[in-house]
């Protein structure tokens, strides 16, 4: 088995981090993405690794050649990287696909070793590695049947939020058997490139193949294995909190985020500001049913809201003050009281603990 890494892109969304080097040379916690990936592939005893380079290609080759990688490395140069997409990069490396079983990876990924083991050890010859779709994910998604056959590839144009429970995100790691590449992928890759041009994505070829009666490619699903795709500085920041060098560093980085923990699947937020009992399932259903009205229609003013609150609590509306937060309520109280203000100083009890005595 061999590996092909697509590493020709410019990584413009990483801004100044890619002014002088390629996207895959950006460091995550002090180690470049490409160094980490090559070291992981080097453990698999592959016959070779082929890298398709383009932007800052010479610098990338020199950097890789200086690494302590024992697997032979080949280079394919995409000279028109600035006006083509990854379908053209893979097209340039198509002859390698025809030679033997292949692991196909994009260079902007960071993942733990178990991710590669998942796809390598799966006995099915041709696989797409996928993960259950999360709201923060971007890019190509697929739908699967009960046997992990890929029913369809969906791009942004055909993505529907109402169906997200059925979606799986492609991790951009694939395993193609030599037979699959010869009978399916490379012929369709060549035809697709000639018909629709070079500014496309190689997943589009897989999308066409899945329409066949026997597409010969399935999916294998990640569970708790960690991975992340780094496209911009926010992705880099999150990846550094996931792939830290120690549990202590990870705790510190995550705590410093002060929220946004929904981007960390399986992480439970025990912040005291979080109410685990609200909103109720019934209220969520009602919000969903009226979401368009809530977004598009301007809400009622304070007078109407006071009337509604009074109705629910069985009191007069003049006894209700509606406010968005404590600061607004304090302001309203000051206006209503008009000098009739009493200040209550709360008593504090000082507790001193000495040994076992309080």
Coordinates of C-alpha atoms in Angstrom, one line a residue:
X1 CA 0.0 0.0 0.0
X2 CA 1.1 3.6 -0.8
X3 CA -0.1 7.0 0.2
X4 CA -0.9 10.2 -1.8
X5 CA -1.0 13.5 0.0
X6 CA -2.5 16.5 -1.8
X7 CA -0.5 19.6 -0.7
X8 CA -0.6 22.1 -3.5
X9 CA -3.0 24.6 -2.1
X10 CA -2.2 28.2 -0.9
X11 CA -4.1 28.2 2.3
X12 CA -5.2 31.9 1.9
X13 CA -7.7 31.7 4.9
X14 CA -4.8 31.2 7.2
X15 CA -3.6 34.7 6.2
X16 CA -0.1 35.7 7.3
X17 CA 0.7 32.2 8.5
X18 CA 1.0 31.0 4.9
X19 CA 2.8 34.1 3.5
X20 CA 6.2 32.3 3.5
X21 CA 5.3 28.6 3.7
X22 CA 2.6 26.2 2.6
X23 CA -0.6 25.4 4.6
X24 CA 0.7 22.0 5.8
X25 CA 3.8 23.6 7.2
X26 CA 1.7 25.6 9.7
X27 CA 2.5 24.4 13.3
X28 CA 0.0 23.0 15.7
X29 CA 1.5 23.1 19.2
X30 CA 5.0 23.4 17.8
X31 CA 4.8 20.7 15.2
X32 CA 3.9 21.2 11.5
X33 CA 0.9 19.4 10.2
X34 CA 2.9 17.7 7.4
X35 CA 5.6 16.5 9.8
X36 CA 3.0 14.9 12.1
X37 CA 1.2 13.3 9.1
X38 CA 4.3 11.9 7.5
X39 CA 5.5 10.5 10.9
X40 CA 2.2 8.7 11.3
X41 CA 2.3 7.3 7.7
X42 CA 5.9 6.2 8.3
X43 CA 4.7 3.8 10.9
X44 CA 2.5 1.9 8.4
X45 CA 5.4 0.4 6.4
X46 CA 4.1 1.8 3.1
X47 CA 5.9 1.2 -0.2
X48 CA 6.0 5.0 -0.9
X49 CA 4.4 8.4 -0.2
X50 CA 3.6 10.7 -3.1
X51 CA 3.1 14.4 -2.4
X52 CA 1.4 16.7 -4.9
X53 CA 3.0 20.1 -4.3
X54 CA 2.4 23.5 -5.8
X55 CA 2.4 26.7 -3.7
X56 CA 5.9 27.1 -2.1
X57 CA 6.6 23.7 -3.5
X58 CA 10.4 23.9 -3.3
X59 CA 10.4 25.1 0.3
X60 CA 8.0 22.2 1.2
X61 CA 10.2 19.6 -0.5
X62 CA 13.3 20.8 1.2
X63 CA 11.5 20.8 4.6
X64 CA 10.2 17.2 4.1
X65 CA 13.6 15.9 2.8
X66 CA 15.2 17.1 6.0
X67 CA 12.7 15.1 8.2
X68 CA 13.6 11.7 9.5
X69 CA 11.1 9.8 7.3
X70 CA 12.2 6.3 6.2
X71 CA 9.4 5.7 3.6
X72 CA 10.4 6.7 0.1
X73 CA 8.8 10.0 -0.9
X74 CA 7.9 11.1 -4.5
X75 CA 6.9 14.5 -5.6
X76 CA 4.4 15.6 -8.3
X77 CA 4.4 19.4 -9.1
X78 CA 1.1 21.2 -9.8
X79 CA 2.5 24.2 -11.6
X80 CA -0.9 25.9 -12.0
X81 CA -2.0 25.4 -8.4
X82 CA -3.2 29.1 -8.3
X83 CA -6.0 28.5 -10.8
X84 CA -6.9 24.8 -10.2
X85 CA -8.4 22.8 -7.5
X86 CA -7.6 19.5 -5.9
X87 CA -9.2 17.4 -8.7
X88 CA -6.3 18.6 -10.9
X89 CA -3.7 17.7 -8.3
X90 CA -5.0 14.2 -8.1
X91 CA -5.3 14.0 -11.8
X92 CA -1.6 14.7 -12.0
X93 CA -0.9 11.8 -9.7
X94 CA -3.4 9.4 -11.3
X95 CA -0.7 7.0 -12.6
X96 CA 0.3 6.3 -9.0
X97 CA -3.3 5.3 -8.2
X98 CA -3.2 2.7 -10.9
X99 CA -0.1 0.9 -9.4
X100 CA -1.3 -0.3 -6.0
X101 CA -3.7 0.2 -3.1
X102 CA -3.7 3.8 -2.0
X103 CA -4.4 5.9 1.1
X104 CA -5.5 9.4 -0.1
X105 CA -5.1 12.3 2.3
X106 CA -5.4 16.1 2.3
X107 CA -2.5 17.8 4.0
X108 CA -4.5 20.2 6.2
X109 CA -5.6 17.4 8.5
X110 CA -4.5 16.6 12.1
X111 CA -5.6 13.4 13.7
X112 CA -4.6 10.8 16.2
X113 CA -3.0 7.4 15.1
X114 CA -6.2 5.5 15.7
X115 CA -7.8 7.4 12.8
X116 CA -5.5 5.9 10.3
X117 CA -5.7 2.5 11.9
X118 CA -9.5 2.6 11.5
X119 CA -9.4 2.8 7.8
X120 CA -6.2 0.7 7.2
X121 CA -7.4 -2.3 9.3
X122 CA -11.0 -2.3 7.8
X123 CA -11.1 -5.3 5.5
X124 CA -13.3 -3.6 2.9
X125 CA -10.9 -2.6 0.0
X126 CA -12.2 0.9 -0.9
X127 CA -13.4 3.2 1.9
X128 CA -14.2 6.8 2.7
X129 CA -13.5 7.8 6.3
X130 CA -16.5 9.7 7.7
X131 CA -17.6 11.2 11.1
X132 CA -21.1 12.0 12.3
X133 CA -22.0 15.5 11.2
X134 CA -21.7 18.3 13.7
X135 CA -23.0 21.8 13.3
X136 CA -19.5 23.4 13.2
X137 CA -18.3 21.2 10.3
X138 CA -17.9 22.5 6.8
X139 CA -17.5 20.8 3.4
X140 CA -18.7 17.6 1.8
X141 CA -21.2 15.4 3.6
X142 CA -22.5 12.0 2.7
X143 CA -25.6 9.9 3.5
X144 CA -25.3 6.2 4.3
X145 CA -27.6 3.1 4.2
X146 CA -27.7 0.5 6.9
X147 CA -24.8 -1.4 5.4
X148 CA -22.5 1.7 5.3
X149 CA -22.9 2.0 1.5
X150 CA -22.6 5.7 0.4
X151 CA -25.9 6.7 -1.0
X152 CA -24.9 10.2 -2.1
X153 CA -22.3 12.9 -1.8
X154 CA -23.7 16.3 -1.0
X155 CA -22.0 19.7 -1.5
X156 CA -23.1 23.0 0.0
X157 CA -25.6 23.5 -2.8
X158 CA -27.6 20.4 -1.9
X159 CA -27.1 20.6 1.9
X160 CA -30.3 20.7 3.9
X161 CA -30.3 21.6 7.6
X162 CA -33.5 19.7 8.1
X163 CA -31.6 16.4 7.3
X164 CA -28.5 16.9 9.4
X165 CA -29.3 13.9 11.6
X166 CA -28.7 11.7 8.6
X167 CA -25.4 13.4 7.5
X168 CA -21.8 12.2 7.9
X169 CA -18.8 14.5 7.2
X170 CA -16.0 13.2 5.0
X171 CA -12.7 13.3 6.9
X172 CA -10.8 13.6 3.6
X173 CA -9.0 10.3 4.1
X174 CA -9.8 7.6 1.6
X175 CA -8.6 4.1 0.8
X176 CA -8.7 3.0 -2.8
X177 CA -7.9 -0.5 -3.9
X178 CA -5.8 -0.9 -7.1
X179 CA -8.8 -2.5 -8.7
X180 CA -11.2 0.3 -7.8
X181 CA -8.8 2.9 -9.1
X182 CA -8.4 1.1 -12.4
X183 CA -12.0 0.2 -13.0
X184 CA -13.8 3.2 -11.5
X185 CA -11.9 6.1 -10.1
X186 CA -9.2 7.0 -12.6
X187 CA -11.4 6.5 -15.7
X188 CA -14.1 8.7 -14.2
X189 CA -11.5 11.2 -12.9
X190 CA -10.1 11.6 -16.5
X191 CA -13.6 12.0 -18.0
X192 CA -14.8 14.4 -15.4
X193 CA -11.7 16.6 -15.7
X194 CA -12.0 16.8 -19.4
X195 CA -15.7 17.5 -19.3
X196 CA -15.9 20.0 -16.5
X197 CA -12.4 21.4 -16.1
X198 CA -9.7 21.5 -13.4
X199 CA -11.3 23.9 -10.9
X200 CA -13.4 21.1 -9.2
X201 CA -13.0 18.8 -6.2
X202 CA -12.1 15.1 -6.5
X203 CA -15.1 14.2 -4.3
X204 CA -17.3 15.1 -7.3
X205 CA -15.9 12.1 -9.1
X206 CA -16.9 9.9 -6.1
X207 CA -20.4 11.5 -6.3
X208 CA -20.8 10.3 -9.8
X209 CA -19.5 6.8 -9.0
X210 CA -22.0 6.4 -6.2
X211 CA -24.8 6.7 -8.8
X212 CA -23.7 3.4 -10.3
X213 CA -25.4 0.1 -9.4
X214 CA -22.2 -1.2 -7.9
X215 CA -20.1 1.8 -6.8
X216 CA -17.6 -0.5 -5.0
X217 CA -16.9 2.0 -2.2
X218 CA -18.3 2.1 1.3
X219 CA -17.8 4.3 4.4
X220 CA -16.2 3.5 7.7
X221 CA -17.3 5.8 10.6
X222 CA -15.2 7.3 13.3
X223 CA -16.5 7.2 16.9
X224 CA -14.4 8.8 19.6
X225 CA -11.2 9.2 17.5
X226 CA -9.9 12.8 17.4
X227 CA -9.3 14.7 14.1
X228 CA -9.6 18.2 12.8
X229 CA -9.4 20.0 9.5
X230 CA -7.6 23.3 9.6
X231 CA -8.7 25.9 7.1
X232 CA -8.4 29.1 9.1
X233 CA -7.0 30.6 12.3
X234 CA -10.1 29.6 14.3
X235 CA -9.6 26.0 13.2
X236 CA -6.0 26.2 14.3
X237 CA -6.9 27.5 17.7
X238 CA -9.4 24.7 18.3
X239 CA -7.0 22.1 17.0
X240 CA -4.3 23.2 19.4
X241 CA -6.7 22.8 22.3
X242 CA -7.6 19.2 21.1
X243 CA -4.1 18.0 20.3
X244 CA -2.1 19.4 23.2
X245 CA 1.1 17.9 24.5
X246 CA -0.4 17.0 28.0
X247 CA -3.8 16.7 29.7
X248 CA -2.8 19.8 31.8
X249 CA -2.2 21.9 28.7
X250 CA -5.5 20.7 27.2
X251 CA -7.4 21.7 30.3
X252 CA -5.9 25.1 30.4
X253 CA -6.5 25.8 26.7
X254 CA -10.1 24.6 26.9
X255 CA -10.9 26.5 30.1
X256 CA -9.5 29.7 28.5
X257 CA -12.2 29.5 25.9
X258 CA -14.9 30.2 28.5
X259 CA -17.6 28.5 26.4
X260 CA -18.1 27.3 22.8
X261 CA -17.8 23.8 24.1
X262 CA -20.3 22.5 21.6
X263 CA -17.3 22.3 19.2
X264 CA -15.9 19.5 21.4
X265 CA -18.1 16.4 21.0
X266 CA -18.5 14.5 24.3
X267 CA -17.3 17.4 26.5
X268 CA -19.8 18.3 29.2
X269 CA -20.0 21.9 30.4
X270 CA -20.5 22.1 34.2
X271 CA -20.4 25.9 34.2
X272 CA -22.7 27.2 37.0
X273 CA -24.3 29.6 34.5
X274 CA -25.6 26.7 32.5
X275 CA -29.2 25.5 33.4
X276 CA -29.5 21.8 32.5
X277 CA -33.3 21.9 32.9
X278 CA -34.0 24.8 30.5
X279 CA -35.2 25.2 27.9
X280 CA -37.6 22.2 28.2
X281 CA -38.1 19.8 25.2
X282 CA -41.6 21.3 24.8
X283 CA -40.3 24.8 24.6
X284 CA -37.6 23.8 22.1
X285 CA -40.3 22.3 19.9
X286 CA -42.4 25.4 20.1
X287 CA -39.3 27.6 19.2
X288 CA -38.5 25.4 16.2
X289 CA -42.1 25.5 15.0
X290 CA -42.1 29.3 15.1
X291 CA -38.5 29.9 14.2
X292 CA -39.1 31.9 11.0
X293 CA -41.5 34.2 12.8
X294 CA -39.1 34.7 15.7
X295 CA -36.3 35.6 13.3
X296 CA -38.2 37.8 10.8
X297 CA -40.9 39.6 13.0
X298 CA -40.0 42.4 15.4
X299 CA -41.0 41.5 19.0
X300 CA -43.6 43.3 21.1
X301 CA -42.6 46.2 23.3
X302 CA -42.3 46.3 27.1
X303 CA -46.0 47.2 27.6
X304 CA -47.3 44.1 25.8
X305 CA -44.7 41.9 27.5
X306 CA -45.7 43.2 30.9
X307 CA -49.3 42.5 30.1
X308 CA -48.5 38.9 29.0
X309 CA -46.3 38.3 32.1
X310 CA -49.1 39.6 34.3
X311 CA -51.6 37.3 32.7
X312 CA -49.5 34.2 33.4
X313 CA -48.7 35.2 37.0
X314 CA -52.2 36.5 37.8
X315 CA -51.2 40.0 38.8
X316 CA -51.6 43.6 37.6
X317 CA -49.4 44.6 34.6
X318 CA -48.3 47.7 36.5
X319 CA -46.6 45.4 39.0
X320 CA -44.4 43.9 36.3
X321 CA -41.1 45.3 35.1
X322 CA -39.6 43.6 32.1
X323 CA -35.9 43.8 31.5
X324 CA -33.1 42.2 29.5
X325 CA -30.6 41.5 32.3
X326 CA -30.1 43.0 35.8
X327 CA -28.6 46.3 34.6
X328 CA -31.8 47.2 32.7
X329 CA -34.0 46.2 35.6
X330 CA -32.0 48.4 38.0
X331 CA -32.4 51.3 35.6
X332 CA -36.2 50.8 35.5
X333 CA -36.5 50.5 39.2
X334 CA -34.6 53.8 39.7
X335 CA -37.0 55.5 37.3
X336 CA -40.1 54.1 39.1
X337 CA -39.0 54.8 42.7
X338 CA -37.9 58.4 42.0
X339 CA -36.1 59.0 45.2
X340 CA -38.0 56.5 47.4
X341 CA -35.0 54.3 47.6
X342 CA -33.8 52.3 50.5
X343 CA -30.5 50.5 50.5
X344 CA -30.2 47.2 52.3
X345 CA -26.7 46.2 53.4
X346 CA -26.6 42.4 53.4
X347 CA -25.1 40.9 56.5
X348 CA -22.0 38.8 55.8
X349 CA -20.9 35.9 58.0
X350 CA -17.2 35.3 58.1
X351 CA -16.3 31.7 58.4
X352 CA -12.8 30.8 59.5
X353 CA -11.6 27.2 59.3
X354 CA -8.9 26.1 61.7
X355 CA -8.1 22.4 61.5
X356 CA -11.4 20.5 62.0
X357 CA -13.1 23.4 63.9
X358 CA -15.3 26.1 62.4

